[in-house]
Tab-separated table of C-alpha atoms in Angstrom:
chain	number	residue	atom	x	y	z
A	1	UNK	CA	-0.140	0.262	-0.008
A	2	UNK	CA	1.040	3.611	-0.252
A	3	UNK	CA	0.304	6.093	2.067
A	4	UNK	CA	0.276	9.942	0.720
A	5	UNK	CA	1.101	11.852	4.059
A	6	UNK	CA	2.661	14.967	4.768
A	7	UNK	CA	4.836	14.488	8.194
A	8	UNK	CA	3.762	17.403	10.713
A	9	UNK	CA	-0.383	16.538	9.706
A	10	UNK	CA	-2.689	14.894	13.245
A	11	UNK	CA	-4.905	13.972	10.282
A	12	UNK	CA	-1.646	11.763	8.090
A	13	UNK	CA	-0.587	10.512	11.602
A	14	UNK	CA	-2.992	8.303	12.134
A	15	UNK	CA	-3.217	6.187	9.801
A	16	UNK	CA	0.566	5.458	9.907
A	17	UNK	CA	-0.023	5.426	13.661
A	18	UNK	CA	-2.793	2.205	12.679
A	19	UNK	CA	-0.544	0.518	10.534
A	20	UNK	CA	2.296	0.751	13.017
A	21	UNK	CA	-0.022	-1.177	15.601
A	22	UNK	CA	-1.195	-3.539	12.917
A	23	UNK	CA	2.359	-4.547	11.461
A	24	UNK	CA	1.394	-3.890	7.732
A	25	UNK	CA	4.081	-2.696	5.533
A	26	UNK	CA	3.242	0.438	3.402
A	27	UNK	CA	4.965	3.102	1.414
A	28	UNK	CA	5.118	6.932	2.514
A	29	UNK	CA	5.097	9.597	0.111
A	30	UNK	CA	5.665	12.867	0.974
A	31	UNK	CA	2.988	15.101	-0.401
A	32	UNK	CA	2.795	18.514	1.585
A	33	UNK	CA	-0.097	21.269	1.089
A	34	UNK	CA	2.834	23.716	2.451
A	35	UNK	CA	4.558	23.546	-0.869
A	36	UNK	CA	1.300	23.126	-3.480
A	37	UNK	CA	1.526	20.014	-3.625
A	38	UNK	CA	-1.670	18.608	-2.932
A	39	UNK	CA	-2.841	21.028	-5.669
A	40	UNK	CA	-1.073	19.091	-8.723
A	41	UNK	CA	-2.077	17.660	-11.544
A	42	UNK	CA	-0.265	14.568	-10.980
A	43	UNK	CA	-2.361	14.314	-6.994
A	44	UNK	CA	-5.096	15.223	-8.130
A	45	UNK	CA	-5.825	13.134	-10.582
A	46	UNK	CA	-5.773	10.461	-7.713
A	47	UNK	CA	-7.568	12.664	-5.064
A	48	UNK	CA	-9.912	15.211	-6.460
A	49	UNK	CA	-10.015	16.548	-3.156
A	50	UNK	CA	-6.551	17.894	-3.290
A	51	UNK	CA	-5.919	16.201	0.493
A	52	UNK	CA	-4.015	13.760	2.416
A	53	UNK	CA	-3.937	11.138	3.499
A	54	UNK	CA	-4.930	9.088	1.042
A	55	UNK	CA	-4.237	5.895	0.389
A	56	UNK	CA	-4.076	3.409	-2.440
A	57	UNK	CA	-4.334	0.185	-2.249
A	58	UNK	CA	-1.882	-2.982	-2.912
A	59	UNK	CA	-4.633	-3.395	-6.280
A	60	UNK	CA	-4.379	1.163	-7.149
A	61	UNK	CA	-7.966	1.574	-5.691
A	62	UNK	CA	-7.718	4.469	-3.086
A	63	UNK	CA	-9.192	6.384	-0.326
A	64	UNK	CA	-9.243	9.407	1.117
A	65	UNK	CA	-10.409	10.872	4.844
A	66	UNK	CA	-8.738	10.573	7.717
A	67	UNK	CA	-11.728	8.825	9.005
A	68	UNK	CA	-12.602	6.907	6.928
A	69	UNK	CA	-8.725	5.178	6.208
A	70	UNK	CA	-9.048	4.627	9.987
A	71	UNK	CA	-12.552	2.000	9.594
A	72	UNK	CA	-11.490	-0.203	6.692
A	73	UNK	CA	-8.286	-0.490	8.001
A	74	UNK	CA	-9.347	-1.709	11.609
A	75	UNK	CA	-12.070	-4.242	10.307
A	76	UNK	CA	-11.902	-7.187	11.503
A	77	UNK	CA	-8.619	-6.225	14.292
A	78	UNK	CA	-9.476	-4.919	18.053
A	79	UNK	CA	-8.919	-1.472	16.595
A	80	UNK	CA	-13.075	-1.423	15.567
A	81	UNK	CA	-15.562	-2.868	18.478
A	82	UNK	CA	-17.073	-6.147	17.856
A	83	UNK	CA	-19.929	-4.624	19.988
A	84	UNK	CA	-22.792	-3.191	17.924
A	85	UNK	CA	-23.415	0.040	20.694
A	86	UNK	CA	-19.336	0.312	21.716
A	87	UNK	CA	-18.555	0.451	17.662
A	88	UNK	CA	-21.696	3.438	17.440
A	89	UNK	CA	-19.724	4.909	19.936
A	90	UNK	CA	-16.941	4.549	18.003
A	91	UNK	CA	-18.558	6.060	14.496
A	92	UNK	CA	-19.866	9.674	17.487
A	93	UNK	CA	-16.291	10.005	18.462
A	94	UNK	CA	-14.894	9.920	15.095
A	95	UNK	CA	-17.709	12.506	13.613
A	96	UNK	CA	-17.142	14.866	16.539
A	97	UNK	CA	-13.504	14.853	16.272
A	98	UNK	CA	-14.091	15.526	12.734
A	99	UNK	CA	-16.647	17.997	13.627
A	100	UNK	CA	-16.437	20.240	17.057
A	101	UNK	CA	-12.130	19.243	17.297
A	102	UNK	CA	-9.819	18.524	14.144
A	103	UNK	CA	-11.790	22.728	13.183
A	104	UNK	CA	-10.358	24.362	16.537
A	105	UNK	CA	-7.321	22.326	18.145
A	106	UNK	CA	-5.760	21.362	14.521
A	107	UNK	CA	-6.948	24.835	12.974
A	108	UNK	CA	-5.295	27.149	15.821
A	109	UNK	CA	-1.545	25.136	16.167
A	110	UNK	CA	-1.560	25.690	11.981
A	111	UNK	CA	-2.120	28.968	11.840
A	112	UNK	CA	0.195	29.489	14.507
A	113	UNK	CA	2.868	27.682	14.137
A	114	UNK	CA	2.634	27.305	9.613
A	115	UNK	CA	3.909	31.127	8.055
A	116	UNK	CA	1.602	30.445	4.929
A	117	UNK	CA	-1.535	30.453	7.432
A	118	UNK	CA	-0.286	33.514	9.824
A	119	UNK	CA	-2.480	36.436	7.653
A	120	UNK	CA	-5.413	34.372	8.648
A	121	UNK	CA	-4.007	34.375	12.923
A	122	UNK	CA	-6.585	37.044	12.863
A	123	UNK	CA	-7.439	37.883	16.500
A	124	UNK	CA	-11.369	36.531	15.875
A	125	UNK	CA	-10.172	33.370	14.242
A	126	UNK	CA	-7.704	32.680	17.866
A	127	UNK	CA	-10.630	33.316	19.861
A	128	UNK	CA	-13.289	31.289	18.372
A	129	UNK	CA	-10.768	28.323	17.891
A	130	UNK	CA	-9.557	28.442	21.469
A	131	UNK	CA	-13.322	29.013	22.972
A	132	UNK	CA	-14.503	25.947	20.231
A	133	UNK	CA	-11.194	23.824	21.182
A	134	UNK	CA	-11.493	23.784	25.009
A	135	UNK	CA	-15.193	23.125	24.853
A	136	UNK	CA	-14.161	20.557	23.071
A	137	UNK	CA	-11.551	19.438	25.345
A	138	UNK	CA	-13.537	20.101	28.334
A	139	UNK	CA	-16.511	17.709	26.541
A	140	UNK	CA	-13.279	15.091	26.188
A	141	UNK	CA	-12.181	15.204	29.866
A	142	UNK	CA	-16.290	15.174	31.411
A	143	UNK	CA	-16.055	11.838	29.277
A	144	UNK	CA	-13.334	10.149	30.814
A	145	UNK	CA	-13.826	10.375	34.133
A	146	UNK	CA	-15.398	7.791	33.778
A	147	UNK	CA	-14.360	5.618	30.769
A	148	UNK	CA	-10.778	4.399	30.422
A	149	UNK	CA	-10.830	4.933	26.574
A	150	UNK	CA	-14.336	6.470	24.170
A	151	UNK	CA	-16.090	3.237	22.527
A	152	UNK	CA	-15.863	0.515	25.649
A	153	UNK	CA	-13.069	0.095	27.593
A	154	UNK	CA	-10.331	-0.220	24.575
A	155	UNK	CA	-8.540	1.441	23.011
A	156	UNK	CA	-9.772	1.943	19.875
A	157	UNK	CA	-9.586	3.553	16.414
A	158	UNK	CA	-11.405	6.560	18.071
A	159	UNK	CA	-9.294	7.179	20.560
A	160	UNK	CA	-6.520	7.286	17.498
A	161	UNK	CA	-8.232	9.922	16.151
A	162	UNK	CA	-8.723	12.439	18.911
A	163	UNK	CA	-4.886	11.411	20.212
A	164	UNK	CA	-3.630	12.532	16.670
A	165	UNK	CA	-4.652	16.596	17.314
A	166	UNK	CA	-5.329	16.531	21.294
A	167	UNK	CA	-1.448	15.213	22.326
A	168	UNK	CA	0.350	18.120	20.602
A	169	UNK	CA	-2.715	20.637	21.141
A	170	UNK	CA	-0.374	22.818	23.319
A	171	UNK	CA	1.847	23.552	19.870
A	172	UNK	CA	-1.671	26.166	19.322
A	173	UNK	CA	-1.773	27.502	23.214
A	174	UNK	CA	-4.699	24.975	24.589
A	175	UNK	CA	-3.468	24.163	28.395
A	176	UNK	CA	-3.690	20.221	28.278
A	177	UNK	CA	-3.264	20.399	32.698
A	178	UNK	CA	-6.941	22.119	32.838
A	179	UNK	CA	-7.693	18.945	31.427
A	180	UNK	CA	-6.718	16.279	33.897
A	181	UNK	CA	-8.716	13.027	32.732
A	182	UNK	CA	-7.466	14.467	29.139
A	183	UNK	CA	-3.968	14.430	30.133
A	184	UNK	CA	-4.200	10.111	31.915
A	185	UNK	CA	-5.836	9.060	28.723
A	186	UNK	CA	-2.738	10.233	26.186
A	187	UNK	CA	-0.960	8.651	28.842
A	188	UNK	CA	-3.142	5.055	28.206
A	189	UNK	CA	-3.008	5.483	24.825
A	190	UNK	CA	0.795	6.174	24.087
A	191	UNK	CA	1.529	2.772	26.604
A	192	UNK	CA	-0.615	1.075	24.381
A	193	UNK	CA	1.910	-1.725	22.564
A	194	UNK	CA	3.130	-0.880	19.468
A	195	UNK	CA	2.437	3.349	20.056
A	196	UNK	CA	4.893	5.503	17.886
A	197	UNK	CA	5.553	9.527	17.825
A	198	UNK	CA	4.150	11.390	14.805
A	199	UNK	CA	7.455	11.872	13.558
A	200	UNK	CA	7.460	8.242	12.277
A	201	UNK	CA	6.863	6.970	8.765
A	202	UNK	CA	7.165	3.543	8.211
């Protein structure tokens, strides 16, 4: 398999982390939005949405969107709950991550750390992303006060999805020590066998 990816993207880290845990062989091809690579014709021909990650299977078929890739790779493994309700919880948190978490926590980090995004870092945008990112962290913290993981009692793709940008949230100005249950959960995620850091590319 080929994973078109950016090393500093949390969304691209998600499938890399899961494939590491599953021991799946793959090749990483760096396609950076910072340099415009994702908008070049050869890549747009592969993914008309011009975004990474993009997973190309051995037979040439492709899957885009980080959480869709997680669902595909996790099928039949310990990372997608077999129980119908717990699987529903995994879906719930995957949608939460993309709708209520990533647009604020990941975007605020990008605004503050990527030079090409600096022009978009208006005081209003920074204030909104801080407020809504903290709301997302608060929702997570409340849930984790009485749950070890996000989809039942075991680590799943819901945890991978939420870990990707949460563990670097302080780079976006979020104070994780205000969310002790989240901090404890980050430790549990990192202790799960086969964990690799975001810089790992296979």
